[in-house]
Tab-separated table of C-alpha atoms in Angstrom:
chain	number	residue	atom	x	y	z
A	1	ILE	CA	128.367	83.498	174.981
A	2	ALA	CA	126.099	83.000	171.981
A	3	LEU	CA	124.839	85.730	169.683
A	4	VAL	CA	121.725	84.676	167.797
A	5	GLY	CA	119.335	86.415	165.462
A	6	PRO	CA	118.318	86.632	161.817
A	7	SER	CA	120.892	87.279	159.093
A	8	GLY	CA	121.644	90.932	158.497
A	9	GLU	CA	120.628	92.093	161.984
A	10	GLY	CA	124.099	93.065	163.227
A	11	LYS	CA	125.871	90.072	164.782
A	12	THR	CA	128.977	90.561	162.623
A	13	THR	CA	128.819	94.321	163.171
A	14	LEU	CA	128.821	93.742	166.934
A	15	LEU	CA	131.944	91.571	166.659
A	16	ARG	CA	133.647	94.253	164.547
A	17	LEU	CA	132.762	96.857	167.184
A	18	LEU	CA	134.338	94.651	169.865
A	19	LEU	CA	137.497	94.450	167.747
A	20	GLY	CA	137.589	98.214	167.296
A	21	LEU	CA	137.355	97.790	163.520
A	22	MET	CA	134.301	100.049	163.635
A	23	GLN	CA	133.262	102.797	166.037
A	24	PRO	CA	129.702	103.164	167.331
A	25	GLN	CA	127.733	106.026	165.774
A	26	THR	CA	126.408	106.940	169.213
A	27	GLY	CA	127.496	105.938	172.707
A	28	ILE	CA	130.688	104.127	173.653
A	29	MET	CA	131.805	100.515	173.968
A	30	GLU	CA	133.901	99.619	176.996
A	31	LEU	CA	135.691	96.558	178.277
A	32	THR	CA	136.401	95.925	181.956
A	33	ASP	CA	139.444	93.706	182.486
A	34	ALA	CA	140.015	91.212	185.313
A	35	ARG	CA	141.573	93.937	187.486
A	36	GLY	CA	138.492	96.142	187.094
A	37	THR	CA	140.177	98.627	184.757
A	38	VAL	CA	137.803	100.037	182.140
A	39	HIS	CA	139.075	100.370	178.547
A	40	THR	CA	137.275	102.020	175.643
A	41	LEU	CA	137.222	99.478	172.824
A	42	GLY	CA	139.419	100.343	169.869
A	43	SER	CA	142.627	99.313	168.148
A	44	GLN	CA	144.501	99.343	171.486
A	45	THR	CA	142.203	96.642	172.951
A	46	ARG	CA	142.288	94.400	169.863
A	47	ARG	CA	145.104	92.337	171.403
A	48	TYR	CA	142.584	90.880	173.867
A	49	PHE	CA	140.738	89.102	171.052
A	50	SER	CA	141.286	86.336	168.520
A	51	TYR	CA	138.863	86.498	165.614
A	52	VAL	CA	137.627	83.869	163.193
A	53	PRO	CA	135.478	85.608	160.555
A	54	GLN	CA	132.869	84.050	158.320
A	55	GLY	CA	134.209	82.463	155.193
A	56	ASN	CA	137.598	81.236	154.141
A	57	THR	CA	140.557	83.407	155.163
A	58	LEU	CA	143.485	81.130	154.311
A	59	LEU	CA	146.328	82.389	152.145
A	60	ALA	CA	148.466	80.556	149.615
A	61	GLY	CA	151.347	78.851	151.403
A	62	SER	CA	151.862	76.064	153.884
A	63	ILE	CA	149.558	75.310	156.803
A	64	ALA	CA	152.409	76.274	159.144
A	65	GLN	CA	152.837	79.624	157.375
A	66	ASN	CA	149.122	80.330	157.738
A	67	LEU	CA	149.299	79.668	161.487
A	68	ARG	CA	152.564	81.550	162.011
A	69	MET	CA	150.964	84.691	160.588
A	70	VAL	CA	149.717	85.477	164.108
A	71	ASN	CA	152.630	83.956	166.040
A	72	PRO	CA	155.832	83.983	163.920
A	73	LYS	CA	157.952	82.256	166.596
A	74	ALA	CA	155.558	79.328	167.120
A	75	SER	CA	157.199	75.924	167.221
A	76	ASP	CA	155.998	72.988	165.155
A	77	ALA	CA	154.729	71.412	168.406
A	78	GLU	CA	152.633	74.519	169.183
A	79	ILE	CA	151.178	74.437	165.674
A	80	ILE	CA	150.259	70.766	166.018
A	81	ALA	CA	148.664	71.434	169.434
A	82	ALA	CA	146.525	74.225	167.938
A	83	LEU	CA	145.515	71.968	165.035
A	84	GLU	CA	144.552	69.242	167.512
A	85	GLY	CA	142.431	71.699	169.498
A	86	ALA	CA	140.652	72.784	166.316
A	87	CYS	CA	140.012	69.150	165.265
A	88	ALA	CA	142.245	69.702	162.226
A	89	TRP	CA	145.219	67.465	163.040
A	90	ASP	CA	143.270	64.329	162.051
A	91	PHE	CA	143.327	65.355	158.379
A	92	VAL	CA	146.532	67.488	158.393
A	93	SER	CA	148.517	64.530	159.760
A	94	GLN	CA	147.449	62.529	156.674
A	95	MET	CA	148.563	65.191	154.169
A	96	PRO	CA	151.960	64.887	152.455
A	97	GLY	CA	154.234	67.202	154.449
A	98	THR	CA	151.670	67.533	157.296
A	99	ILE	CA	152.011	71.127	158.610
A	100	HIS	CA	154.285	71.978	155.668
A	101	ALA	CA	151.631	70.910	153.122
A	102	LYS	CA	150.967	73.696	150.646
A	103	LEU	CA	147.534	75.232	150.211
A	104	GLY	CA	146.297	77.324	147.344
A	105	GLU	CA	144.770	80.782	147.836
A	106	GLY	CA	141.627	80.510	149.942
A	107	GLY	CA	142.611	77.024	151.097
A	108	MET	CA	142.406	75.516	147.620
A	109	GLY	CA	142.988	71.784	147.919
A	110	ILE	CA	140.978	71.243	151.112
A	111	SER	CA	137.276	71.391	151.955
A	112	GLU	CA	135.514	74.426	153.414
A	113	GLY	CA	135.142	72.680	156.775
A	114	GLN	CA	138.847	71.803	156.829
A	115	ALA	CA	139.773	75.392	155.967
A	116	GLN	CA	137.553	76.633	158.787
A	117	ARG	CA	139.283	74.330	161.287
A	118	ILE	CA	142.704	75.626	160.200
A	119	ALA	CA	141.402	79.191	160.664
A	120	ILE	CA	140.290	78.254	164.193
A	121	ALA	CA	143.744	76.787	164.874
A	122	ARG	CA	145.305	80.046	163.672
A	123	ALA	CA	143.119	81.998	166.110
A	124	LEU	CA	144.263	79.669	168.905
A	125	MET	CA	147.869	80.581	168.100
A	126	ARG	CA	147.216	84.185	169.265
A	127	LYS	CA	146.578	82.983	172.827
A	128	ALA	CA	144.203	85.894	173.443
A	129	PRO	CA	141.886	85.794	176.489
A	130	ALA	CA	138.753	86.155	174.315
A	131	MET	CA	137.815	84.542	171.021
A	132	LEU	CA	135.230	85.911	168.596
A	133	LEU	CA	133.777	83.254	166.312
A	134	ASP	CA	131.568	84.543	163.504
A	135	GLU	CA	129.377	81.733	162.148
A	136	ILE	CA	132.408	79.465	162.183
A	137	THR	CA	130.443	76.322	162.844
A	138	SER	CA	128.373	76.662	159.657
A	139	ALA	CA	131.050	74.697	157.786
A	140	LEU	CA	131.429	72.079	160.525
A	141	ASP	CA	129.319	69.032	161.277
A	142	MET	CA	127.625	69.026	164.683
A	143	ASP	CA	130.052	66.532	166.265
A	144	THR	CA	133.132	68.568	165.237
A	145	GLU	CA	131.418	71.783	166.330
A	146	GLN	CA	130.814	70.333	169.804
A	147	LYS	CA	134.422	69.082	170.096
A	148	VAL	CA	135.907	72.425	169.053
A	149	LEU	CA	133.675	74.444	171.389
A	150	ARG	CA	134.341	72.046	174.287
A	151	TYR	CA	138.094	72.437	173.719
A	152	LEU	CA	137.799	76.232	173.743
A	153	MET	CA	135.735	76.157	176.930
A	154	ASN	CA	138.311	73.927	178.647
A	155	LEU	CA	141.034	76.454	177.779
A	156	GLY	CA	139.272	79.008	179.967
A	157	VAL	CA	138.992	81.388	177.011
A	158	THR	CA	135.947	83.648	176.798
A	159	CYS	CA	134.167	82.724	173.569
A	160	ILE	CA	131.596	84.895	171.840
A	161	VAL	CA	129.961	82.823	169.113
A	162	SER	CA	127.703	84.274	166.430
A	163	THR	CA	125.519	81.393	165.287
A	164	HIS	CA	122.301	80.211	163.689
A	165	ARG	CA	122.633	76.750	165.245
A	166	PRO	CA	120.553	76.135	168.377
A	167	SER	CA	122.933	73.288	169.327
A	168	VAL	CA	125.585	75.894	170.237
A	169	LEU	CA	123.257	77.305	172.897
A	170	THR	CA	123.481	74.083	174.911
A	171	MET	CA	127.174	74.814	175.524
A	172	CYS	CA	126.881	78.509	176.371
A	173	THR	CA	126.416	80.143	179.758
A	174	ARG	CA	124.626	83.137	178.223
A	175	ALA	CA	122.899	83.941	174.957
A	176	TYR	CA	121.880	87.248	173.421
A	177	ARG	CA	119.519	88.028	170.565
A	178	VAL	CA	120.647	90.707	168.090
A	179	GLU	CA	117.603	92.050	166.260
A	180	ASP	CA	116.097	95.393	165.229
A	181	GLY	CA	119.185	97.275	166.411
A	182	ARG	CA	118.896	95.903	169.957
A	183	ILE	CA	120.740	93.309	172.026
A	184	THR	CA	118.662	91.413	174.592
A	185	GLN	CA	119.667	88.529	176.824
A	186	LEU	CA	117.685	85.349	176.274
A	187	SER	CA	116.020	83.799	179.309
A	188	GLU	CA	116.618	80.148	180.183
A	189	GLU	CA	113.075	79.477	178.984
A	190	GLU	CA	113.789	81.026	175.559
A	191	ILE	CA	117.042	79.050	175.278
A	192	GLY	CA	115.137	75.890	176.191
A	193	ARG	CA	112.550	76.541	173.473
A	194	LEU	CA	115.239	77.114	170.844
A	195	THR	CA	117.248	74.006	171.747
A	196	ALA	CA	114.097	71.857	171.997
A	197	ALA	CA	113.364	72.714	168.370
A	198	MET	CA	116.648	71.083	167.233
């Protein structure tokens, strides 16, 4: 599912509402699970989501330590599998120490795109049924973006992607515009117009 719209119109706020990090000023936000049970979104439903925020969220320490933050018992093989899924293993495997390579605060020592792929791998380690991706592809080239999103789709994980890139729309089953305090579903015709402009 893609969320599109101008900067500052509420895409990140919507993701934070889904995570229960914020509460709506009016109304309620609910989630219906696969069994049909309705849950009010809040801290108790946060376990259903993995979240990759905008920007660099890596901490000083090894790559493995950064990934084990969300899954402390993860094996080295699980870490490598997550890095492969996030298109990060190609460069991590070349680093001295591979998954034990040390990073500086904020991923110092690697590029922004590489840091973003490690953050995606960390989100994969949570094994949550839904993944919220906030402008994560802005630091990735189009080919890597497509590979990462294809991998996530093949996992059967529900992905909600906040994006400015029309190319993401070609991979989504639904797209919504967030603008002027409203959320509206885009028609196939509107999606076609946006992707044709690429």
